[in-house]
mmCIF file of C-alpha atoms and ligand atoms in Angstrom:
data_model
loop_
_atom_site.group_PDB
_atom_site.id
_atom_site.type_symbol
_atom_site.label_atom_id
_atom_site.label_comp_id
_atom_site.label_asym_id
_atom_site.label_seq_id
_atom_site.Cartn_x
_atom_site.Cartn_y
_atom_site.Cartn_z
ATOM 1 C CA UNK E 28 0.072 -6.720 -11.326
ATOM 2 C CA UNK E 29 3.602 -6.227 -10.170
ATOM 3 C CA UNK E 30 5.546 -5.147 -7.124
ATOM 4 C CA UNK E 31 7.526 -2.094 -8.153
ATOM 5 C CA UNK E 32 10.975 -0.926 -7.073
ATOM 6 C CA UNK E 33 10.880 1.977 -4.615
ATOM 7 C CA UNK E 34 13.224 4.948 -5.155
ATOM 8 C CA UNK E 35 15.258 6.114 -2.143
ATOM 9 C CA UNK E 36 16.162 9.622 -1.012
ATOM 10 C CA UNK E 37 18.815 11.032 -3.332
ATOM 11 C CA UNK E 38 17.171 9.738 -6.499
ATOM 12 C CA UNK E 39 16.316 12.700 -8.794
ATOM 13 C CA UNK E 40 12.791 11.306 -9.424
ATOM 14 C CA UNK E 41 11.956 12.203 -5.799
ATOM 15 C CA UNK E 42 13.038 15.829 -6.233
ATOM 16 C CA UNK E 43 11.101 16.862 -9.331
ATOM 17 C CA UNK E 44 7.524 18.100 -9.593
ATOM 18 C CA UNK E 45 5.318 15.305 -10.907
ATOM 19 C CA UNK E 46 3.098 15.880 -13.944
ATOM 20 C CA UNK E 47 -0.689 16.166 -13.993
ATOM 21 C CA UNK E 48 -2.511 13.034 -15.157
ATOM 22 C CA UNK E 49 -4.314 13.885 -18.402
ATOM 23 C CA UNK E 50 -6.641 10.865 -18.473
ATOM 24 C CA UNK E 51 -7.331 9.166 -15.096
ATOM 25 C CA UNK E 52 -9.045 6.218 -16.781
ATOM 26 C CA UNK E 53 -6.257 5.466 -19.283
ATOM 27 C CA UNK E 54 -5.216 1.788 -19.182
ATOM 28 C CA UNK E 55 -1.605 2.610 -18.260
ATOM 29 C CA UNK E 56 -2.792 4.785 -15.349
ATOM 30 C CA UNK E 57 -5.088 2.000 -14.159
ATOM 31 C CA UNK E 58 -2.205 -0.473 -14.320
ATOM 32 C CA UNK E 59 0.115 1.888 -12.433
ATOM 33 C CA UNK E 60 -2.479 2.350 -9.661
ATOM 34 C CA UNK E 61 -2.927 -1.411 -9.294
ATOM 35 C CA UNK E 62 0.834 -1.875 -9.068
ATOM 36 C CA UNK E 63 1.131 0.985 -6.546
ATOM 37 C CA UNK E 64 -1.506 -0.636 -4.319
ATOM 38 C CA UNK E 65 0.269 -3.981 -4.509
ATOM 39 C CA UNK E 66 3.652 -2.362 -3.819
ATOM 40 C CA UNK E 67 2.299 -0.401 -0.838
ATOM 41 C CA UNK E 68 0.780 -3.543 0.642
ATOM 42 C CA UNK E 69 3.963 -5.550 0.083
ATOM 43 C CA UNK E 70 6.110 -2.832 1.705
ATOM 44 C CA UNK E 71 3.736 -2.414 4.642
ATOM 45 C CA UNK E 72 3.232 1.302 3.994
ATOM 46 C CA UNK E 73 0.164 3.388 4.779
ATOM 47 C CA UNK E 74 0.648 5.483 1.639
ATOM 48 C CA UNK E 75 2.612 5.651 -1.590
ATOM 49 C CA UNK E 76 3.088 8.312 -4.252
ATOM 50 C CA UNK E 77 3.758 7.546 -7.925
ATOM 51 C CA UNK E 78 7.206 9.237 -8.004
ATOM 52 C CA UNK E 79 8.342 6.731 -5.352
ATOM 53 C CA UNK E 80 7.898 3.988 -7.964
ATOM 54 C CA UNK E 81 9.623 5.998 -10.726
ATOM 55 C CA UNK E 82 6.385 7.313 -12.285
ATOM 56 C CA UNK E 83 6.475 11.135 -12.347
ATOM 57 C CA UNK E 84 2.686 11.512 -12.189
ATOM 58 C CA UNK E 85 0.372 13.201 -9.657
ATOM 59 C CA UNK E 86 -1.104 10.040 -8.127
ATOM 60 C CA UNK E 87 -1.102 8.938 -4.476
ATOM 61 C CA UNK E 88 -2.642 5.956 -2.699
ATOM 62 C CA UNK E 89 -3.176 5.614 1.045
ATOM 63 C CA UNK E 90 -5.404 4.331 3.819
ATOM 64 C CA UNK E 91 -5.702 5.021 7.534
ATOM 65 C CA UNK E 92 -6.041 2.130 9.948
ATOM 66 C CA UNK E 93 -8.486 2.696 12.786
ATOM 67 C CA UNK E 94 -5.784 2.572 15.476
ATOM 68 C CA UNK E 95 -3.817 5.346 13.731
ATOM 69 C CA UNK E 96 -6.714 7.739 13.267
ATOM 70 C CA UNK E 97 -7.300 10.470 15.791
ATOM 71 C CA UNK E 98 -10.523 11.703 14.198
ATOM 72 C CA UNK E 99 -13.098 10.096 11.946
ATOM 73 C CA UNK E 100 -13.000 11.229 8.305
ATOM 74 C CA UNK E 101 -15.562 13.726 7.081
ATOM 75 C CA UNK E 102 -16.931 12.970 3.671
ATOM 76 C CA UNK E 103 -18.363 15.954 1.838
ATOM 77 C CA UNK E 104 -19.286 14.748 -1.594
ATOM 78 C CA UNK E 105 -18.094 12.500 -4.348
ATOM 79 C CA UNK E 106 -17.245 8.848 -4.387
ATOM 80 C CA UNK E 107 -14.974 6.806 -2.170
ATOM 81 C CA UNK E 108 -12.531 4.424 -3.734
ATOM 82 C CA UNK E 109 -12.404 0.899 -2.492
ATOM 83 C CA UNK E 110 -15.394 0.724 -0.229
ATOM 84 C CA UNK E 111 -13.836 -1.916 2.000
ATOM 85 C CA UNK E 112 -13.590 0.392 5.004
ATOM 86 C CA UNK E 113 -16.281 -1.144 7.135
ATOM 87 C CA UNK E 114 -14.827 -4.612 6.780
ATOM 88 C CA UNK E 115 -11.158 -4.138 7.606
ATOM 89 C CA UNK E 116 -10.858 -1.857 10.599
ATOM 90 C CA UNK E 117 -9.974 1.091 8.440
ATOM 91 C CA UNK E 118 -10.766 4.638 9.468
ATOM 92 C CA UNK E 119 -10.151 5.922 5.954
ATOM 93 C CA UNK E 120 -10.625 3.345 3.184
ATOM 94 C CA UNK E 121 -8.023 2.623 0.576
ATOM 95 C CA UNK E 122 -8.067 5.867 -1.391
ATOM 96 C CA UNK E 123 -6.603 6.823 -4.766
ATOM 97 C CA UNK E 124 -6.066 10.533 -5.430
ATOM 98 C CA UNK E 125 -5.272 11.772 -8.927
ATOM 99 C CA UNK E 126 -4.121 15.390 -9.387
ATOM 100 C CA UNK E 127 -4.855 16.182 -5.703
ATOM 101 C CA UNK E 128 -5.028 19.763 -4.407
ATOM 102 C CA UNK E 129 -4.758 20.545 -0.686
ATOM 103 C CA UNK E 130 -6.264 23.508 1.119
ATOM 104 C CA UNK E 131 -5.299 24.010 4.795
ATOM 105 C CA UNK E 132 -8.252 24.897 7.024
ATOM 106 C CA UNK E 133 -6.841 27.108 9.750
ATOM 107 C CA UNK E 134 -3.276 27.800 10.775
ATOM 108 C CA UNK E 135 -2.896 25.124 13.455
ATOM 109 C CA UNK E 136 0.009 22.740 13.062
ATOM 110 C CA UNK E 137 0.714 19.500 14.933
ATOM 111 C CA UNK E 138 4.082 17.851 15.440
ATOM 112 C CA UNK E 139 4.049 14.094 14.870
ATOM 113 C CA UNK E 140 6.271 11.181 13.843
ATOM 114 C CA UNK E 141 6.656 10.268 10.167
ATOM 115 C CA UNK E 142 8.498 7.610 8.259
ATOM 116 C CA UNK E 143 8.778 7.048 4.525
ATOM 117 C CA UNK E 144 9.405 4.041 2.280
ATOM 118 C CA UNK E 145 11.904 6.234 0.383
ATOM 119 C CA UNK E 146 13.790 7.098 3.592
ATOM 120 C CA UNK E 147 14.089 3.582 5.007
ATOM 121 C CA UNK E 148 14.818 2.997 8.674
ATOM 122 C CA UNK E 149 14.373 6.596 9.810
ATOM 123 C CA UNK E 150 11.641 8.428 11.679
ATOM 124 C CA UNK E 151 11.327 12.126 12.497
ATOM 125 C CA UNK E 152 8.980 14.659 14.043
ATOM 126 C CA UNK E 153 7.269 16.714 11.335
ATOM 127 C CA UNK E 154 4.949 19.723 11.664
ATOM 128 C CA UNK E 155 1.777 19.405 9.553
ATOM 129 C CA UNK E 156 -1.511 21.264 9.245
ATOM 130 C CA UNK E 157 -4.043 19.815 11.661
ATOM 131 C CA UNK E 158 -7.044 20.288 9.409
ATOM 132 C CA UNK E 159 -7.373 20.504 5.655
ATOM 133 C CA UNK E 160 -9.602 19.907 2.670
ATOM 134 C CA UNK E 161 -8.464 17.969 -0.352
ATOM 135 C CA UNK E 162 -9.838 17.618 -3.854
ATOM 136 C CA UNK E 163 -8.806 15.063 -6.408
ATOM 137 C CA UNK E 164 -10.042 12.915 -9.247
ATOM 138 C CA UNK E 165 -10.755 9.252 -8.674
ATOM 139 C CA UNK E 166 -9.686 6.561 -11.174
ATOM 140 C CA UNK E 167 -13.207 6.666 -12.628
ATOM 141 C CA UNK E 168 -12.840 10.407 -13.259
ATOM 142 C CA UNK E 169 -15.207 11.600 -10.509
ATOM 143 C CA UNK E 170 -14.271 14.474 -8.243
ATOM 144 C CA UNK E 171 -13.561 13.551 -4.617
ATOM 145 C CA UNK E 172 -13.670 16.229 -1.893
ATOM 146 C CA UNK E 173 -12.869 15.420 1.716
ATOM 147 C CA UNK E 174 -11.925 17.128 4.919
ATOM 148 C CA UNK E 175 -9.184 15.507 6.964
ATOM 149 C CA UNK E 176 -7.832 16.018 10.463
ATOM 150 C CA UNK E 177 -5.021 14.593 12.523
ATOM 151 C CA UNK E 178 -3.256 11.507 11.176
ATOM 152 C CA UNK E 179 -5.431 11.414 8.044
ATOM 153 C CA UNK E 180 -4.427 15.018 7.251
ATOM 154 C CA UNK E 181 -0.769 14.157 7.990
ATOM 155 C CA UNK E 182 -0.735 11.201 5.586
ATOM 156 C CA UNK E 183 -2.279 13.253 2.784
ATOM 157 C CA UNK E 184 0.249 16.078 3.291
ATOM 158 C CA UNK E 185 3.160 13.610 3.343
ATOM 159 C CA UNK E 186 2.025 11.818 0.166
ATOM 160 C CA UNK E 187 1.156 14.984 -1.750
ATOM 161 C CA UNK E 188 4.550 16.484 -0.847
ATOM 162 C CA UNK E 189 6.081 13.631 -2.873
ATOM 163 C CA UNK E 190 4.305 15.062 -5.935
ATOM 164 C CA UNK E 191 6.184 18.332 -5.449
ATOM 165 C CA UNK E 192 9.566 16.714 -4.890
ATOM 166 C CA UNK E 193 9.537 17.159 -1.095
ATOM 167 C CA UNK E 194 10.526 14.478 1.437
ATOM 168 C CA UNK E 195 9.516 14.762 5.106
ATOM 169 C CA UNK E 196 13.025 15.632 6.414
ATOM 170 C CA UNK E 197 12.715 18.871 4.395
ATOM 171 C CA UNK E 198 9.625 19.750 6.460
ATOM 172 C CA UNK E 199 11.301 19.092 9.826
ATOM 173 C CA UNK E 200 11.994 22.062 12.058
ATOM 174 C CA UNK E 201 14.141 20.129 14.564
ATOM 175 C CA UNK E 202 16.529 17.679 12.876
ATOM 176 C CA UNK E 203 17.663 16.417 16.290
ATOM 177 C CA UNK E 204 14.447 14.329 16.305
ATOM 178 C CA UNK E 205 15.535 12.439 13.157
ATOM 179 C CA UNK E 206 16.344 8.927 14.361
ATOM 180 C CA UNK E 207 16.849 5.356 13.264
ATOM 181 C CA UNK E 208 13.801 3.328 14.250
ATOM 182 C CA UNK E 209 16.062 0.569 15.579
ATOM 183 C CA UNK E 210 17.794 2.942 18.009
ATOM 184 C CA UNK E 211 14.496 4.411 19.102
ATOM 185 C CA UNK E 212 13.069 0.962 19.884
ATOM 186 C CA UNK E 213 16.288 0.005 21.685
ATOM 187 C CA UNK E 214 16.294 3.106 23.889
ATOM 188 C CA UNK E 215 12.587 2.671 24.714
ATOM 189 C CA UNK E 216 12.960 -0.972 25.721
ATOM 190 C CA UNK E 217 16.202 -0.652 27.715
HETATM 191 NI NI1 NI B 5 6.861 8.979 1.831
#
């Protein structure tokens, strides 16, 4: 296990399309996933994509804390990774997606705040699909299919964008909402 260095906006690794994972159960993939989980926890993130830790592979990890979720998750079939949801106040358990594919359900978009470990200190309002379905492989090679709404859907869209070389500022429609978190906190409290 290791805490990995996180690439920041401007690094070419964050702009390229990541490669499909050929063997989800390969030892080096398993090791990368463990390190990603440790790195995400250390950095206090809610999600992390492999390109952010210099691995150009289609792997993301995330969870949704209960206080962040606007809707409960809807499980369709397949296995859940982790299985610690009930214990820790998580709305969506720690989830690993390998080679994920997103399918928007409906046209509705919501505007909401996003931050990113690769864009430190900033926060911006980003439009995202309200409702979607995602498919992916789990580390054990099973297929996972879920529907997601609200914050859960937002996190998945943000993380999967990393696999296509897209950072959230590129999705913003109003760059005047891009702000330093420090300034935002200052202006709220004064
Ligand atoms: Ni990010």
